[in-house]
Short mmCIF file of C-alpha atoms and ligand atoms in Angstrom, two decimals:
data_model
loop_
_atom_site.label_atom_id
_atom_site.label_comp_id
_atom_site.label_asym_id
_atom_site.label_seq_id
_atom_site.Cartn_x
_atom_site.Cartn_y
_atom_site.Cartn_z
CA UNK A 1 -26.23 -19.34 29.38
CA UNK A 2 -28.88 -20.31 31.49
CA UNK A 3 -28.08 -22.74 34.68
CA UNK A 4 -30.97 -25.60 35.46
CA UNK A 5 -30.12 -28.01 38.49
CA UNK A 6 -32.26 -30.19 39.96
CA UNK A 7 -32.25 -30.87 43.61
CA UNK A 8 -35.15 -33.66 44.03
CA UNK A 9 -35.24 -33.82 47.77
CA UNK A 10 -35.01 -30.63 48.75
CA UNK A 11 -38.30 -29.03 50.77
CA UNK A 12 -38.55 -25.33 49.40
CA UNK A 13 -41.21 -24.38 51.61
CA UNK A 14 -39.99 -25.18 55.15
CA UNK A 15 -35.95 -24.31 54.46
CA UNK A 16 -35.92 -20.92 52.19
CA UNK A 17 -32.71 -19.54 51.47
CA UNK A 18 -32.41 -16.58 53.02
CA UNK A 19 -32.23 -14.43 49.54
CA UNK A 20 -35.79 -15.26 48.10
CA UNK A 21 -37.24 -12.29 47.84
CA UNK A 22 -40.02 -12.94 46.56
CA UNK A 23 -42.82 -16.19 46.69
CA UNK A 24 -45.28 -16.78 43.97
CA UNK A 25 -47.72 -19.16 42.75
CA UNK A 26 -46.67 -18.70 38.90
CA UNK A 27 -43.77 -17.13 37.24
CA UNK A 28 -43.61 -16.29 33.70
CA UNK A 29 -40.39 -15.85 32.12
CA UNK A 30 -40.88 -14.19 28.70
CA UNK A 31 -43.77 -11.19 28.50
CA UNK A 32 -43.56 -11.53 24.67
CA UNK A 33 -47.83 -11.83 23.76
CA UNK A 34 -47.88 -15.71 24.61
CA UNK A 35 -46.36 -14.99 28.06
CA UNK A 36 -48.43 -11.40 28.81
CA UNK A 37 -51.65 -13.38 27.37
CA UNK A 38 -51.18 -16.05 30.34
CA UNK A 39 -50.57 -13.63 32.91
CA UNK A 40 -53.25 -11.39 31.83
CA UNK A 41 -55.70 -14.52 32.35
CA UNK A 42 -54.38 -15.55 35.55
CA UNK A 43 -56.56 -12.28 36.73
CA UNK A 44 -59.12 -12.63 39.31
CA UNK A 45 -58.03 -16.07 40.52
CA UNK A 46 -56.33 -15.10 43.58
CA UNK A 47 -52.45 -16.05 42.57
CA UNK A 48 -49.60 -14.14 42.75
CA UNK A 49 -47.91 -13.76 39.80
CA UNK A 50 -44.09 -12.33 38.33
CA UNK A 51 -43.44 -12.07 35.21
CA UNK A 52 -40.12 -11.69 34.21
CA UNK A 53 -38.78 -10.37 30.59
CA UNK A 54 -35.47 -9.43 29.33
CA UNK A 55 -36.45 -6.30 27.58
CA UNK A 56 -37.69 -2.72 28.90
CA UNK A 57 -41.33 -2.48 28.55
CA UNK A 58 -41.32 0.48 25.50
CA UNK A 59 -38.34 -1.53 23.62
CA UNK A 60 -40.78 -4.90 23.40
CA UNK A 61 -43.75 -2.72 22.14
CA UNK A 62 -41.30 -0.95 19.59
CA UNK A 63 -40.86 -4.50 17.88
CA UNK A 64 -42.01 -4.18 14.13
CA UNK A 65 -43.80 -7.29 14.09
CA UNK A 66 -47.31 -7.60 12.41
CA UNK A 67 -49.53 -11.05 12.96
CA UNK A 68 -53.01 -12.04 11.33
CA UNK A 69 -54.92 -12.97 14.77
CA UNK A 70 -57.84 -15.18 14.27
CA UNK A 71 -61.36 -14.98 15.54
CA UNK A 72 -60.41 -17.45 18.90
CA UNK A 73 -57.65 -14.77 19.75
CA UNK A 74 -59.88 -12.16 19.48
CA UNK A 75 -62.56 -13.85 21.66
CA UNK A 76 -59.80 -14.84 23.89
CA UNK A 77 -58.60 -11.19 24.59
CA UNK A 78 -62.15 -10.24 25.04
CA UNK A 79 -62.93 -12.67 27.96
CA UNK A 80 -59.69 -11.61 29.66
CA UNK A 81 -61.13 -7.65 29.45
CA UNK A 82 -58.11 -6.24 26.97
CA UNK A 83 -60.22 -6.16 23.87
CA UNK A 84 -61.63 -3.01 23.73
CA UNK A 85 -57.97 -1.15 23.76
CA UNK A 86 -56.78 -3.75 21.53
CA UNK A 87 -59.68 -3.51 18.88
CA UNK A 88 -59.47 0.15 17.67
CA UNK A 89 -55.98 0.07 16.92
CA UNK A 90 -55.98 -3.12 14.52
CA UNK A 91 -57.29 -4.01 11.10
CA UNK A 92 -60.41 -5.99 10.14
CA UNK A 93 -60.30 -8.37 7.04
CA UNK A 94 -63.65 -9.09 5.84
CA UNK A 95 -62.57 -11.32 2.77
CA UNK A 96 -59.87 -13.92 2.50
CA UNK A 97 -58.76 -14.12 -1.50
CA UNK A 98 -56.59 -17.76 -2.08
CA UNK A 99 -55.09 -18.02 -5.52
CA UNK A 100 -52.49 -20.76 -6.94
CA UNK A 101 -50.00 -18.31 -8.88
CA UNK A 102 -51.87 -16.47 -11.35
CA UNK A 103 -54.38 -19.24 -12.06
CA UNK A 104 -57.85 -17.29 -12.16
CA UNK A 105 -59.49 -20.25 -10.08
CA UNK A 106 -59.45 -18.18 -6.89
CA UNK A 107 -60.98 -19.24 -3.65
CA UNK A 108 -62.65 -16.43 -1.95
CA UNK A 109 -63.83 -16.80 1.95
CA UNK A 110 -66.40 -14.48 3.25
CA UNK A 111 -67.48 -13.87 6.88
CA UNK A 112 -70.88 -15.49 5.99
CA UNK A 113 -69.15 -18.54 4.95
CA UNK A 114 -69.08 -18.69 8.88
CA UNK A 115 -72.17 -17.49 10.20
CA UNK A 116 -71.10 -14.10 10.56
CA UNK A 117 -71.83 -11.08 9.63
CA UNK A 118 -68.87 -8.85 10.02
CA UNK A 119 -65.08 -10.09 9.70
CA UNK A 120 -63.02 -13.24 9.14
CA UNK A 121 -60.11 -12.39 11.26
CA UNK A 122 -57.88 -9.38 12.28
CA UNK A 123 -54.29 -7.64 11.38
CA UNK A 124 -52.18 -6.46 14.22
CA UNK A 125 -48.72 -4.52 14.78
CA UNK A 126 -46.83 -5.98 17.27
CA UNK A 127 -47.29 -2.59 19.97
CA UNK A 128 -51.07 -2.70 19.04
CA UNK A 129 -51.29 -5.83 21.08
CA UNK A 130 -48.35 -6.03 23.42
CA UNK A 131 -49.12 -2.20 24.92
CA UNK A 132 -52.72 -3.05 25.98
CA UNK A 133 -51.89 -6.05 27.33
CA UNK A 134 -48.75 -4.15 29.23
CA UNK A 135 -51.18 -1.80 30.68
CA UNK A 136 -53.12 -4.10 31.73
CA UNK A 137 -50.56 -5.85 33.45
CA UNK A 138 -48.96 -3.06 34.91
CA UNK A 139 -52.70 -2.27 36.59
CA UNK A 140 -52.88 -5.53 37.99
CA UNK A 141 -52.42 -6.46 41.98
CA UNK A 142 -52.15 -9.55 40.98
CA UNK A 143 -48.63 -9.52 38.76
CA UNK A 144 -45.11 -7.96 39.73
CA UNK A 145 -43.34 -7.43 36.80
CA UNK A 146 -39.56 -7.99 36.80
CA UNK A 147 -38.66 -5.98 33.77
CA UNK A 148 -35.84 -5.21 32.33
CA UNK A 149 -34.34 -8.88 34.00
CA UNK A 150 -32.95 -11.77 33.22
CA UNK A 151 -33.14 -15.19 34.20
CA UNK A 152 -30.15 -16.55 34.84
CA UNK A 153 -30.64 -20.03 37.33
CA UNK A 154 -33.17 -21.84 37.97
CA UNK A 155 -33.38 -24.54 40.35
CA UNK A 156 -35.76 -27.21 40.56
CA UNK A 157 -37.11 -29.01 43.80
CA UNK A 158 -39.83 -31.21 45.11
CA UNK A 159 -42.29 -28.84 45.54
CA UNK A 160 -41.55 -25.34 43.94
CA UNK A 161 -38.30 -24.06 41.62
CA UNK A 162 -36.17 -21.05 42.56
CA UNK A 163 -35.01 -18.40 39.93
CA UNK A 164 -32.08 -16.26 40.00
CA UNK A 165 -33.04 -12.75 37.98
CA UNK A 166 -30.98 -10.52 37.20
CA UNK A 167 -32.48 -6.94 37.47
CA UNK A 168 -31.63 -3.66 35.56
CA UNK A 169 -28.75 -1.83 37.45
CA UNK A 170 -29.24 0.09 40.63
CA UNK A 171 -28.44 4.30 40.83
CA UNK A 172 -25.10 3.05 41.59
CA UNK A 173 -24.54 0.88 38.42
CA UNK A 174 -24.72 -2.43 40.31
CA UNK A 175 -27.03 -4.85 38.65
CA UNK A 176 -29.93 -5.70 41.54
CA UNK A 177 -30.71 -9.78 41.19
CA UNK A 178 -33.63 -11.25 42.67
CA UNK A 179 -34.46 -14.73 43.77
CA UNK A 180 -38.25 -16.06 43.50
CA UNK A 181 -39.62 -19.48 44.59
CA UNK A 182 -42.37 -20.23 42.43
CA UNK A 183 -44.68 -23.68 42.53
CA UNK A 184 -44.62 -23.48 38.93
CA UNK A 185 -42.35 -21.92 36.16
CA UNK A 186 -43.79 -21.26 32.70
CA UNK A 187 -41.15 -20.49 29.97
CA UNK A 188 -42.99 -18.61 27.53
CA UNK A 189 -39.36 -16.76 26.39
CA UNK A 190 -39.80 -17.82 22.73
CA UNK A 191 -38.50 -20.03 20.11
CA UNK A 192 -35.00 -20.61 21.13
CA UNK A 193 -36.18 -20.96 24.84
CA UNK A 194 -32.96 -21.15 27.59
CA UNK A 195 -35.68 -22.79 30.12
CA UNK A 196 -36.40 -25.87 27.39
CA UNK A 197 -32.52 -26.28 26.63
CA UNK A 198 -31.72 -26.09 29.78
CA UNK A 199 -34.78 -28.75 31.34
CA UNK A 200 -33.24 -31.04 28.31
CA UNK A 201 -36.78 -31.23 26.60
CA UNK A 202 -35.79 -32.26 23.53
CA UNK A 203 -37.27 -31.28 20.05
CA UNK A 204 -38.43 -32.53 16.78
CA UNK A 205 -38.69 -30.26 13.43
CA UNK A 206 -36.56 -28.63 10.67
CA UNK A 207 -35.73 -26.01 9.50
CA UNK A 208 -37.58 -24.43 5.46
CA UNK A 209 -35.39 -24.30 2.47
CA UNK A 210 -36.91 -20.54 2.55
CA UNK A 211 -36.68 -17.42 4.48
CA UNK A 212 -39.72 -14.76 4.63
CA UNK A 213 -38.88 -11.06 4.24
CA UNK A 214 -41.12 -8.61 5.59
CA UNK A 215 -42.23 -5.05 5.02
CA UNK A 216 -44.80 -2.33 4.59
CA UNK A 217 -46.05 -0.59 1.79
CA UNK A 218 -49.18 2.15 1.12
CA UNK A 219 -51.00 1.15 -2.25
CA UNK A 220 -52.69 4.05 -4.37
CA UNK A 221 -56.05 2.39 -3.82
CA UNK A 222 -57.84 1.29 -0.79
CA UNK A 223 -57.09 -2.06 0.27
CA UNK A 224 -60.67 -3.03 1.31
CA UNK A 225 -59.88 -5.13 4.00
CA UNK A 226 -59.15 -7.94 2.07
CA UNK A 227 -56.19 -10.76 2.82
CA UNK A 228 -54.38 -12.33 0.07
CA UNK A 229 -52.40 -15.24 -0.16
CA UNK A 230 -50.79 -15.68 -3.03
CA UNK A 231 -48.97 -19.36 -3.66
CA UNK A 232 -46.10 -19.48 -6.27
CA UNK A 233 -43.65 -21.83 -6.78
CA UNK A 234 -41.01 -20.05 -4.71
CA UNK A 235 -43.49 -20.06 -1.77
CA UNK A 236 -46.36 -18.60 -0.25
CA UNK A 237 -46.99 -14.42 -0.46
CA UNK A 238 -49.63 -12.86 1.57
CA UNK A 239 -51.02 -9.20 1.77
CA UNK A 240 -52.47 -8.23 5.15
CA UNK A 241 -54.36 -4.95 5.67
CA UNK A 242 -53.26 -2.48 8.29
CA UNK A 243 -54.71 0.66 9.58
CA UNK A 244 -53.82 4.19 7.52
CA UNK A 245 -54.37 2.04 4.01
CA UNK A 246 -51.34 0.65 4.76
CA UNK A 247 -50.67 -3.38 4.17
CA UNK A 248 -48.00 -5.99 5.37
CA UNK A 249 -45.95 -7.90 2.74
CA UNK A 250 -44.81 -11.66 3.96
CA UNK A 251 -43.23 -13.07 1.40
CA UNK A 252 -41.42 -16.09 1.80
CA UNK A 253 -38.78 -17.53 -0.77
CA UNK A 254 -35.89 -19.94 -1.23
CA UNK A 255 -32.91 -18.43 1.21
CA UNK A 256 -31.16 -17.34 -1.78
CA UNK A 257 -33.44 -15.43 -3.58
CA UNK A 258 -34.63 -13.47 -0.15
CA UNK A 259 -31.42 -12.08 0.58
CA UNK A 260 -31.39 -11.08 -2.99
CA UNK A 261 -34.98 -9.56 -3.23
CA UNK A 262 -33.53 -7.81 0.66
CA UNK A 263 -30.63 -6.69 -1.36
CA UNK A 264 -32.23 -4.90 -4.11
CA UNK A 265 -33.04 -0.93 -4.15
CA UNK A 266 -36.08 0.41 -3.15
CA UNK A 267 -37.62 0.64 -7.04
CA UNK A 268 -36.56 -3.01 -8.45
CA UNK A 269 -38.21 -4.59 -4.76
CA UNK A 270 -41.56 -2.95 -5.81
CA UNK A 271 -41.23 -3.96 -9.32
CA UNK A 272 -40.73 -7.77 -8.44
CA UNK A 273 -43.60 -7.03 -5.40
CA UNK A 274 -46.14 -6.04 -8.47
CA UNK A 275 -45.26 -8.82 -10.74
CA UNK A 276 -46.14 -10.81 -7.81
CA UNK A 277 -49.11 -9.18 -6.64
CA UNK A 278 -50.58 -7.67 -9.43
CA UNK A 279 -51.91 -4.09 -9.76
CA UNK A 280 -55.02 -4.27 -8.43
CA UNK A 281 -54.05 -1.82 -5.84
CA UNK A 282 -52.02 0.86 -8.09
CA UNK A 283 -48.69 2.35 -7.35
CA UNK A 284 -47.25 0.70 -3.94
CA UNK A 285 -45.21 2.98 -1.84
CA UNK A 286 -42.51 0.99 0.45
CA UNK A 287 -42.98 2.73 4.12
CA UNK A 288 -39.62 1.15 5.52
CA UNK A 289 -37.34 -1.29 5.71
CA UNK A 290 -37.32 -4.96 5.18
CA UNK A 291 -36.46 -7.90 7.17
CA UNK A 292 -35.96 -11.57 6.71
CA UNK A 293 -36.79 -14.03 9.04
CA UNK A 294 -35.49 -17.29 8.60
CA UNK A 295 -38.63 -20.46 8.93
CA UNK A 296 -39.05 -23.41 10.72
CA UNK A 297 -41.02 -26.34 11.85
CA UNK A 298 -40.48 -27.46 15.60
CA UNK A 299 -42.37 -29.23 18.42
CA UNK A 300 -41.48 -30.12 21.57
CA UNK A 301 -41.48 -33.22 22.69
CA UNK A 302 -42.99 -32.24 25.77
CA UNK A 303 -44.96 -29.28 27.48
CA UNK A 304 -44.45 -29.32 30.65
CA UNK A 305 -42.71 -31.25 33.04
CA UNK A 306 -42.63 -31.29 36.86
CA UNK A 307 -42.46 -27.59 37.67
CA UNK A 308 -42.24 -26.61 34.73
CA UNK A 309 -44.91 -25.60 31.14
CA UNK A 310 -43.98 -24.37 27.86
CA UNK A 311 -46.05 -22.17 25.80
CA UNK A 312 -46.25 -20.50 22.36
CA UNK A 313 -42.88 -19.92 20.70
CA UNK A 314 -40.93 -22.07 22.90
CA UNK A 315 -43.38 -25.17 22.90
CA UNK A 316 -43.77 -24.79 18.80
CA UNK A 317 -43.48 -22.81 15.60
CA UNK A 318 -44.47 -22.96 11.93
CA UNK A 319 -44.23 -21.79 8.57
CA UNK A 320 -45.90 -18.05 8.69
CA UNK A 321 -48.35 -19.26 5.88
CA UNK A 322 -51.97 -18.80 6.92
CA UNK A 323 -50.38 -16.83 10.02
CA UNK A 324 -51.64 -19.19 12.52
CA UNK A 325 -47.93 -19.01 15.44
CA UNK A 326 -49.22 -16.34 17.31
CA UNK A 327 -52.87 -17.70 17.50
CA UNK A 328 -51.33 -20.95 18.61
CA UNK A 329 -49.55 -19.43 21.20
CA UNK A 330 -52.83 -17.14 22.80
CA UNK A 331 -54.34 -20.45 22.42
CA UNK A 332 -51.91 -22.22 25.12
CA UNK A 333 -51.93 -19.43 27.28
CA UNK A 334 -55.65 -19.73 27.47
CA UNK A 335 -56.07 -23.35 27.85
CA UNK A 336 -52.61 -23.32 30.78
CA UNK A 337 -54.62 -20.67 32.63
CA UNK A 338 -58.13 -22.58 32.61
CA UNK A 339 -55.83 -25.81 34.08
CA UNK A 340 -54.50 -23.32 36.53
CA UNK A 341 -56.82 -21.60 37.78
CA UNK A 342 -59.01 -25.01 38.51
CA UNK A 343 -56.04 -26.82 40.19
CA UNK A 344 -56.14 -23.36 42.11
CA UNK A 345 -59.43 -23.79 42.92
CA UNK A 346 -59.49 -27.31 44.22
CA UNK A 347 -55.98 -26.49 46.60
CA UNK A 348 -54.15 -29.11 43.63
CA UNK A 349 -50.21 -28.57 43.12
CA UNK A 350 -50.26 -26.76 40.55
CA UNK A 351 -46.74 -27.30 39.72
CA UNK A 352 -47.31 -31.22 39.81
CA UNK A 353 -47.12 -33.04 36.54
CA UNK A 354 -50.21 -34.65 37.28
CA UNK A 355 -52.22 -31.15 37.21
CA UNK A 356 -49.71 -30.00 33.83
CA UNK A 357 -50.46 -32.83 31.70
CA UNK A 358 -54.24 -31.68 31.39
CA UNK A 359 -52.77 -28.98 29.56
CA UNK A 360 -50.04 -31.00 27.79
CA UNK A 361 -52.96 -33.24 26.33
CA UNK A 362 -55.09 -30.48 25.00
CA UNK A 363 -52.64 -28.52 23.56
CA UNK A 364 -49.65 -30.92 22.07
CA UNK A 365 -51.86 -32.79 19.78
CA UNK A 366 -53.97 -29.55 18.34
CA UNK A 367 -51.13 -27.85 17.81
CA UNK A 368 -49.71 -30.58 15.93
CA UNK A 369 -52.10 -30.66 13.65
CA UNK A 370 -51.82 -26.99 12.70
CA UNK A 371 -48.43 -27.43 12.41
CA UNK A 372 -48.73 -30.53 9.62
CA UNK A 373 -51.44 -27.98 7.80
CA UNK A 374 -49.06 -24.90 7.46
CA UNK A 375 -46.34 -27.55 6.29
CA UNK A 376 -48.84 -29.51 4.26
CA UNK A 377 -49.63 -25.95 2.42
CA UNK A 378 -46.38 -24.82 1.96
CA UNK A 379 -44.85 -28.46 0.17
CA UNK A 380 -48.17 -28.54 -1.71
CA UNK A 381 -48.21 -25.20 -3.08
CA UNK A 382 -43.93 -23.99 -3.45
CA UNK A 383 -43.61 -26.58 -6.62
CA UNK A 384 -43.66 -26.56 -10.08
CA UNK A 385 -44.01 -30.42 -10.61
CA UNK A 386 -47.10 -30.76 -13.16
CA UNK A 387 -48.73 -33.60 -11.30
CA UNK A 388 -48.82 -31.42 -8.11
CA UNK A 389 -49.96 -27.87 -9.90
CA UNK A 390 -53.02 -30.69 -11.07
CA UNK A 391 -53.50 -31.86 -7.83
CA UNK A 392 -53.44 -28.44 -5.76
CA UNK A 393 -55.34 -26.81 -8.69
CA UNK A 394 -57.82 -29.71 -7.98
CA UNK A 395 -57.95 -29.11 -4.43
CA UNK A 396 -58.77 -25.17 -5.31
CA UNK A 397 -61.95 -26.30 -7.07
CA UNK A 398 -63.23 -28.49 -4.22
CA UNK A 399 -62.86 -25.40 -2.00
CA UNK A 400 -64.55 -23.27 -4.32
CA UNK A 401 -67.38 -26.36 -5.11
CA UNK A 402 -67.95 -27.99 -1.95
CA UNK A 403 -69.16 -26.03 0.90
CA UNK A 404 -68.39 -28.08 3.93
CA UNK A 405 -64.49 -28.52 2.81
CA UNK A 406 -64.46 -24.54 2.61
CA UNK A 407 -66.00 -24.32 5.71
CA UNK A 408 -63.62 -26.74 7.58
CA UNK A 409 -61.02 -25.44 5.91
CA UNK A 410 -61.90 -21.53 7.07
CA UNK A 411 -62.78 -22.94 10.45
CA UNK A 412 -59.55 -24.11 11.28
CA UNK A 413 -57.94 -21.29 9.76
CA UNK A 414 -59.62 -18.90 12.25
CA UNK A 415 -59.20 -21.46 15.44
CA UNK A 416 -62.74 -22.77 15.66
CA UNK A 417 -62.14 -26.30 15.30
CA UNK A 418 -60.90 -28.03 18.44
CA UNK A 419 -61.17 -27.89 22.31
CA UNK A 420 -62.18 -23.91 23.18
CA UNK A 421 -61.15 -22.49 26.27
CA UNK A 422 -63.44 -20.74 28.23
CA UNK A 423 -62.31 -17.13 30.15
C1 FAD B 501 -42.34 -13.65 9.10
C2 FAD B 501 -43.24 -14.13 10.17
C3 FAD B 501 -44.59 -13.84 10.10
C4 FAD B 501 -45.46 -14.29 11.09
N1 FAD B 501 -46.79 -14.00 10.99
C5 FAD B 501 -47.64 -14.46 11.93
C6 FAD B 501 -49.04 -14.17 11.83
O1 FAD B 501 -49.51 -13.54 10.89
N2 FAD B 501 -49.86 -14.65 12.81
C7 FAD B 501 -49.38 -15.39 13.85
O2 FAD B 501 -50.18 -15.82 14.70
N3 FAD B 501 -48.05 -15.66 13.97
C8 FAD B 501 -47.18 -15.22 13.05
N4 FAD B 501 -45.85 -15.49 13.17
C9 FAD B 501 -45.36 -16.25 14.34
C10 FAD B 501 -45.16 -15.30 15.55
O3 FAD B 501 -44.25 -14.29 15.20
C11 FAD B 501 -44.64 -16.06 16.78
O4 FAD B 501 -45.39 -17.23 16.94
C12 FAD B 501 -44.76 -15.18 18.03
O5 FAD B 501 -44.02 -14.00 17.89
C13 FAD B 501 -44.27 -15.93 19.28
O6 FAD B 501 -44.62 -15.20 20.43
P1 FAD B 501 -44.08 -15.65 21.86
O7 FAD B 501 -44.64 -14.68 22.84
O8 FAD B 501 -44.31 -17.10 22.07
O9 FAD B 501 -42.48 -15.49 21.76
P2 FAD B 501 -41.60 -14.17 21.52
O10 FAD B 501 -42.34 -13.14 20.78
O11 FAD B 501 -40.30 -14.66 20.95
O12 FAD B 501 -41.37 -13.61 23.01
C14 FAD B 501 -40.43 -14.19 23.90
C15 FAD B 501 -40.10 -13.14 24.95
O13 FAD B 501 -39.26 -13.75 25.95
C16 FAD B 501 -38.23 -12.83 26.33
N5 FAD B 501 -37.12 -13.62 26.90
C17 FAD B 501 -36.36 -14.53 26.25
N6 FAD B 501 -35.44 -15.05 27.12
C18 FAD B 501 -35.65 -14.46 28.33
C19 FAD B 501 -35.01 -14.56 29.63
N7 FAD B 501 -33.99 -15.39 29.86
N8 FAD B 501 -35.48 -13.79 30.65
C20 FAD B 501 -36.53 -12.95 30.44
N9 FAD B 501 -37.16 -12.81 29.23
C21 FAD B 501 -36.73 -13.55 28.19
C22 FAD B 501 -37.91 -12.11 25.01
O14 FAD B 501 -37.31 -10.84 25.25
C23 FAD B 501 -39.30 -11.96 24.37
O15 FAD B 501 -39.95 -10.76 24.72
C24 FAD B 501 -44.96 -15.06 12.18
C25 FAD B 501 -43.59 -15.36 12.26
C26 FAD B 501 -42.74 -14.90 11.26
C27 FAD B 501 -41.27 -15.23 11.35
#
């Protein structure tokens, strides 16, 4: 359980306590992608940053994860100079196929739909991202990594907070701890976040009536870089190519029927995965296990507060449809670090809620609305109540028939609507 006092008065600067050990501009507890993203943009601006995370380096990048990243993320990675070792490990899709069940009015988004010429988004394991971004890190001057460690305190002041980390043990089996005084503390340590509890920022949201299992299969035929979403009435099911021919399944259903489809032997999972996806892609070989995740909607009520700035996971999450969490969480990172580095740059507190709320502004309401669009799609589409099949079935057409709606609709599915940040 994480301790959070708050000692108002208190000048860290002129009386440190003898134990800090180390002084920073920024410290970043949580180097999940959200958190690594931030630090990795903090580069070149001339502040010291630590970045703190719980698990050893080659456990984090062993998580099985897999994420759609959009267009913005990729353009984000690029400016912060991790791109090019990111890129040749991920998957292209160059055609986004929408369907309501098996109605044949499909909605089918092309790059050129866009302007462009080549692909509508990406598909990445979890490693494929994490690992650049690690070494990247871990060739920085500018970041110490605390890592494995925990943070266990933190204590906020006038002008700075002051963590207590515990550290992986010593050659002698005692467990080292640290203690770093920081201007500002960003919790970026995901969607149950000990630094939110503990601050007392409360949150809004709920939890689905579904969970989402995950897993990954081979298909006979190639998957031709295309992303499906599939809607039926138990909820959304999407198809995302990986490298090797290989595709991610996320489909999400009511809690029941997920453990049950988890439950079932290898040969009756892919029979129900067909009769959901068709056999457009021939024989489907499972390549391991599944997992189910359990779904929800959440916001927090606030971002930041003095000292202290949420981002990604702990700030938000949302249903996986459309995969947009991730993206939303590269998105923060980006926009904190362009606050950041100008309050840097003008000698501003950067730990003052004045300078935070910049970012609180830009990011609280845009996420919002990404939020309401994944739950918007998700109510719309897991029903079988006629007047809403006519309705969605409707709303299919008008994507298909009117242009600008399919455009709008594909723009803020790959993160170009909204205010950009710049690297
Ligand atoms: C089934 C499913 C499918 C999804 N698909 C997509 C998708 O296609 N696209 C997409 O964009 N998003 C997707 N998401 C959402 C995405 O998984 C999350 O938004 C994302 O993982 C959040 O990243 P994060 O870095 O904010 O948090 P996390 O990944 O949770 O990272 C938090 C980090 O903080 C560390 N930590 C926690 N506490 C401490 C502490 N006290 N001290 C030090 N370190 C600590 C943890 O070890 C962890 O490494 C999906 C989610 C689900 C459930």
């Amino acid at each position: 359980m994480l301790q959070s006092v708050s000692q108002p008065s208190s000048d860290v600067n002129r009386a440190l306590p003898q134990e800090v050990n180390m002084t920073c501009d920024v410290a970043i507890v949580g180097g999940g992608v959200a958190g690594a993203t931030l630090a990795a943009a903090l580069k070149n601006a001339g502040m010291k940053v630590a970045l703190l995370e719980l698990q050893p380096q080659a456990v984090a990048a062993a998580k099985t994860q897999v994420y759609a990243i959009s267009l913005l993320s990729a353009q984000i990675f690029e400016d912060i100079g991790v791109w090019e070792q990111i890129r040749p490990q991920i998957t292209p899709f160059k055609k986004i196929r929408l369907s309501d069940a098996d109605y044949p009015g499909v909605v089918e988004f092309y790059p050129e739909d866009l302007g462009k010429k080549e692909e509508l988004g990406y598909v990445a394991e979890h490693g494929a991202l994490i690992k650049p971004l690690q070494d990247f890190l871990n060739a920085s001057d500018h970041i110490t990594w605390f890592c494995p460690a925990e943070l266990v305190k933190v204590d906020y002041k006038s002008d700075g907070v002051i963590l207590e980390v515990r550290g992986a043990a010593d050659a002698d089996g005692k467990a080292v701890s640290h203690r770093i005084r920081s201007q500002l503390l960003v919790a970026a340590d995901g969607s149950k976040s000990p630094i939110r509890s503990a601050a007392g920022i409360p949150t809004d949201g709920w939890k689905y009536w579904q969970s989402c299992i995950t897993t990954k299969i081979k298909p006979e035929k190639p998957h031709n870089n295309i992303a499906y979403e599939k809607f039926w009435p138990s909820g959304p099911f999407a198809i995302l190519p990986l490298t090797g021919n290989r595709c991610n399944v996320v489909w999400t259903a009511p809690h029941a029927e997920a453990q049950a489809l988890a439950a079932l032997d290898d040969a009756a999972f892919l029979q129900e995965l067909k009769r959901r996806y068709g056999d457009q892609m021939g024989e489907l070989e499972l390549l391991g296990p599944r997992f189910v995740w359990s779904v929800q909607l959440m916001q927090s009520r606030h971002y930041v507060k003095d000292r202290l700035a949420l981002v990604g996971d702990a700030a938000h999450c949302c249903h996986p449809v459309g995969g947009q969490g991730l993206n939303l969480g590269i998105r923060d990172a980006a926009a904190l670090a362009q606050v950041l580095k100008n309050a840097y740059r003008k000698n501003a507190d950067m730990g003052s809620r004045q300078v935070l709320q910049e970012y609180e502004r830009w990011r609280q309401w845009e996420n919002l609305t990404i939020l309401g669009f994944t739950d918007f799609l998700d109510r719309m589409f897991s029903h079988n109540f006629w007047p809403l099949v006519a309705l969605r079935r409707l709303g299919l057409w008008a994507l298909r028939s009117i242009f600008p709606l399919k455009q709008f609709a594909l723009r803020l599915m790959t993160g170009q609507t909204g205010r950009r940040p710049v690297g």
